[in-house]
Amino acid sequence: MVYSGIGISPQDVANSRYLTVPYSANLRYRWSTGAAVGRFLAELKNGKIVGRKCDKCKRVLVPPRMFCERDFIQTSKWVYVQDAGIVDTYSISYIAADASRLEKPLIVAVIRLDGTGEAGILHILGGIEPKDVMIGMRVKAVWKPKRRRVGAITDIRYFAPAGDAK
Amino acid sequence: MIFMTDKVAIVGLGYSGFSPSTDRVSYKEMMFEAAVKAYRDAGIDARKDVQSFICCTEDFWEGNSIADEYMPDQLGGALRPVCTVAADGLYGVITAFMQIRAGLVDIAVVESHSKLSDVVSKDDIARFAIDPLFGVRNLDPNPSFLAGLEMNRFLHETGNSRESCAEVASKNLKNATSNPRASYGSKKSPKEILSSDVLAYPLTKLEASKPADGCVVLVLASESRARSLAEQPVWITGVGWCSESPWIEGRDMSSAGYASTSCRMAYKMAGIKDPGKELDLAEIDDTFSYKELQHMEALDLCGRGESGRLVERGFTARDGVLPVNPSGGSLGLGYMAEATGLHRILEASLQLQGRARKMQVKDAKRALVQSWRGIPTASGAVVVLEGGP
C-alpha cells in the first residue's frame, strides 16, 4: 500500500496540526590558513600582494599556492605583484546575500594583476558607475588605512579605475 | 581495451601530519605533501600515469559544502577523473579496487585526510548526525553516550569485563610509543585507565580516542602495472562493506553486525576459512576500547565472549599469537575521521613489506584491516591484505 498523503492548509500549519522538528546546528570552524594563504594575508596587512611562481608554466599564482595544479610541482618562490591590473570579467550583482534587492549594486570582478600571467583574483570594483565598467579596463587597489588592516582580503576596499585611485 | 584483471595491489604509500594539530599547513598543503610522497614511493608521474583519483571526505568535517570540488589540485587531479566517496577511506580503497578489477583503469589514487584541529565544534557534528525526528538530538547529552550504551550492552551480553576493555587501551597506548606517527603513546596501567574520568558510563576518558590531523595517500595498480612498479606490492585479496539500520534503539548493540557481514564477504573472496589462525595481524577499529573487543568477536578472530580473556593473556600483543593494532590504533595515534581506515591500511602495509621498524610483527604475510565510521553509525568496511610475490 502506498500512503497517499493528505492536503494541508495554511491554517493547519498555523494551528500546529502537523508538527515539525526545528533544529539549528552549531557548526564552528577555525581553518589553518597554511604557508601560502597565511603569508598572503599577512602581506596584505603591509599593503602588498604576494604570489608564488611556478618554474614550469611561469605563472605567478595569486592568491599563492605552494603547488601548481597544472604541473604538480612545488611552486618555487615568492613574488610581489602590482596592486593594479585589468578586468578579466565582471558581473553587476543586484541581490544581497539574503536575496533582497540592492539599491546600489555590487560590481564583482576577476582582476588579472600585472605580472601574474594568467592568474586573476576575485574582488569588487568601486569608484565607478556600473554603466562605465568594461572588460579589459585598467584598475588599481584602494587600500584601507594601515591601522585598520587585519590580514584579510577586505584590507583592499575595492579596485577602482586606474588613475582615479584615492 | 576492457579486460578483467585478477589482482589489485597497493604500490605506493604516502602520509603527512599525524599530529594533534597542524597549524602551519592548510589541509591542501598537507594533502600535497602526502601525495608527493606516495607518487615517489610508487615511482609514478601523477599527471601522466594516474587514471582515477578517489577522495574520502565528509563535508561537515571539512567545513565546506561540496568539499569534493577542492580536492583535485593538490593531488595532481585537475582536469582528470576525480570522485569523492563520502565515507571512511576503506570505501575509497574498495572503489579503486573495483575500478581496476573492472579494467576501467590501471592506476588509481585513494586519498583521505583529517583536519579535525580546524573543527571547533566536533561533538556538535556527531550530534548533528543523530536522527532529528527521534528527539535524542534535543536531549542535549554529549554524543559519547551512544558509546556508553553500546559498551554496557556488549559487556552484559558477552561477559567481557571493564578490566579487559582497559587492557585494550593500555596495550594500544603502549604500542603507540614505538610508532613515529603516534600522538598519544603512553604507558598507562589498566587500573589508571579505569580510574580516569568517566565520559559516559562504563566508558572512561582514557578509553576514547582523541582527535588527530593527518593525510594518507595510496597508489593502487592492476597486477601487470604493480609487478613493474613495485618491488613489494601489497595485494588486496578481499574486500567487504556493510551498513546496519540507523535505528539506534532497534539494532543489536552488543554485536557489530556491520563488521560480521563485511568480513564474511571479504574472507570468502580471500579464501579465508579460519581467520583467527590464517591472519598474521589485524588493524581494526578501536575508536573506543570496547570496540576492539566487539570487533574481534564480530570479525571471527575469536569466539563470542572470548576476546577479553585473549587480550588479558597477551594473545593480541605485538609479539602475541595474533597481534591486534600493533600500530597503536586510534587510541594511540588519534582518531582521524574518514582517514582512519587509510591509516590502518598504511600501518598494515608497512608490516607486510617488513618496513614497520620497531613495530614489526614477525612473519607478517596476511593482514586484516577494518574500519567503523564512528558515532552514531553502524557502518564499516573490511580489507584483507597480503604481502609476498
PDB file of C-alpha atoms in Angstrom, chain A residues 67-69 72, chain B residues 27-28 30-36 38-39 44-47 50 52-56 68 70-78 80-84 109-113 215-218:
ATOM      1  CA  PHE A  67      51.904  23.777  -5.573  1.00  0.00           C
ATOM      2  CA  CYS A  68      50.978  24.271  -9.218  1.00  0.00           C
ATOM      3  CA  GLU A  69      47.847  22.325 -10.126  1.00  0.00           C
ATOM      4  CA  PHE A  72      52.018  19.179  -9.981  1.00  0.00           C
TER       5      PHE A  72
ATOM      6  CA  TYR B  27      44.659  20.811   4.607  1.00  0.00           C
ATOM      7  CA  LYS B  28      45.553  21.252   0.937  1.00  0.00           C
ATOM      8  CA  MET B  30      49.034  18.576   3.989  1.00  0.00           C
ATOM      9  CA  MET B  31      47.463  16.585   1.127  1.00  0.00           C
ATOM     10  CA  PHE B  32      50.106  17.749  -1.351  1.00  0.00           C
ATOM     11  CA  GLU B  33      52.903  16.502   0.902  1.00  0.00           C
ATOM     12  CA  ALA B  34      51.308  13.056   1.307  1.00  0.00           C
ATOM     13  CA  ALA B  35      50.574  12.818  -2.421  1.00  0.00           C
ATOM     14  CA  VAL B  36      54.128  13.697  -3.470  1.00  0.00           C
ATOM     15  CA  ALA B  38      53.034   8.380  -2.353  1.00  0.00           C
ATOM     16  CA  TYR B  39      53.877   9.040  -6.005  1.00  0.00           C
ATOM     17  CA  ILE B  44      54.918   7.379 -10.960  1.00  0.00           C
ATOM     18  CA  ASP B  45      54.127  10.741 -12.522  1.00  0.00           C
ATOM     19  CA  ALA B  46      50.665  11.610 -11.238  1.00  0.00           C
ATOM     20  CA  ARG B  47      49.817  13.851 -14.191  1.00  0.00           C
ATOM     21  CA  VAL B  50      47.059   8.061 -12.726  1.00  0.00           C
ATOM     22  CA  SER B  52      41.439   7.886 -11.366  1.00  0.00           C
ATOM     23  CA  PHE B  53      41.567   9.897  -8.136  1.00  0.00           C
ATOM     24  CA  ILE B  54      39.259   8.947  -5.275  1.00  0.00           C
ATOM     25  CA  CYS B  55      38.904  11.066  -2.139  1.00  0.00           C
ATOM     26  CA  CYS B  56      37.079  10.090   1.017  1.00  0.00           C
ATOM     27  CA  ASP B  68      34.753  17.429  -3.291  1.00  0.00           C
ATOM     28  CA  TYR B  70      38.529  21.346  -3.538  1.00  0.00           C
ATOM     29  CA  MET B  71      40.328  18.010  -3.813  1.00  0.00           C
ATOM     30  CA  PRO B  72      41.856  17.789  -7.340  1.00  0.00           C
ATOM     31  CA  ASP B  73      44.665  20.386  -7.409  1.00  0.00           C
ATOM     32  CA  GLN B  74      46.822  19.148  -4.557  1.00  0.00           C
ATOM     33  CA  LEU B  75      46.643  15.531  -5.789  1.00  0.00           C
ATOM     34  CA  GLY B  76      47.563  16.239  -9.396  1.00  0.00           C
ATOM     35  CA  GLY B  77      43.949  15.574 -10.334  1.00  0.00           C
ATOM     36  CA  ALA B  78      42.952  18.837 -12.062  1.00  0.00           C
ATOM     37  CA  ARG B  80      41.325  14.351 -14.602  1.00  0.00           C
ATOM     38  CA  PRO B  81      38.721  11.807 -13.406  1.00  0.00           C
ATOM     39  CA  VAL B  82      38.134  12.597  -9.716  1.00  0.00           C
ATOM     40  CA  CYS B  83      35.334  11.486  -7.448  1.00  0.00           C
ATOM     41  CA  THR B  84      34.565  11.600  -3.778  1.00  0.00           C
ATOM     42  CA  VAL B 109      44.876   7.026  -6.227  1.00  0.00           C
ATOM     43  CA  VAL B 110      42.971   6.994  -2.946  1.00  0.00           C
ATOM     44  CA  GLU B 111      43.181   9.890  -0.502  1.00  0.00           C
ATOM     45  CA  SER B 112      41.692  10.816   2.829  1.00  0.00           C
ATOM     46  CA  HIS B 113      42.645  13.357   5.443  1.00  0.00           C
ATOM     47  CA  CYS B 215      46.585  12.640   5.480  1.00  0.00           C
ATOM     48  CA  VAL B 216      47.188   9.308   3.756  1.00  0.00           C
ATOM     49  CA  VAL B 217      47.524   8.804   0.003  1.00  0.00           C
ATOM     50  CA  LEU B 218      47.672   5.338  -1.572  1.00  0.00           C
TER      51      LEU B 218
END
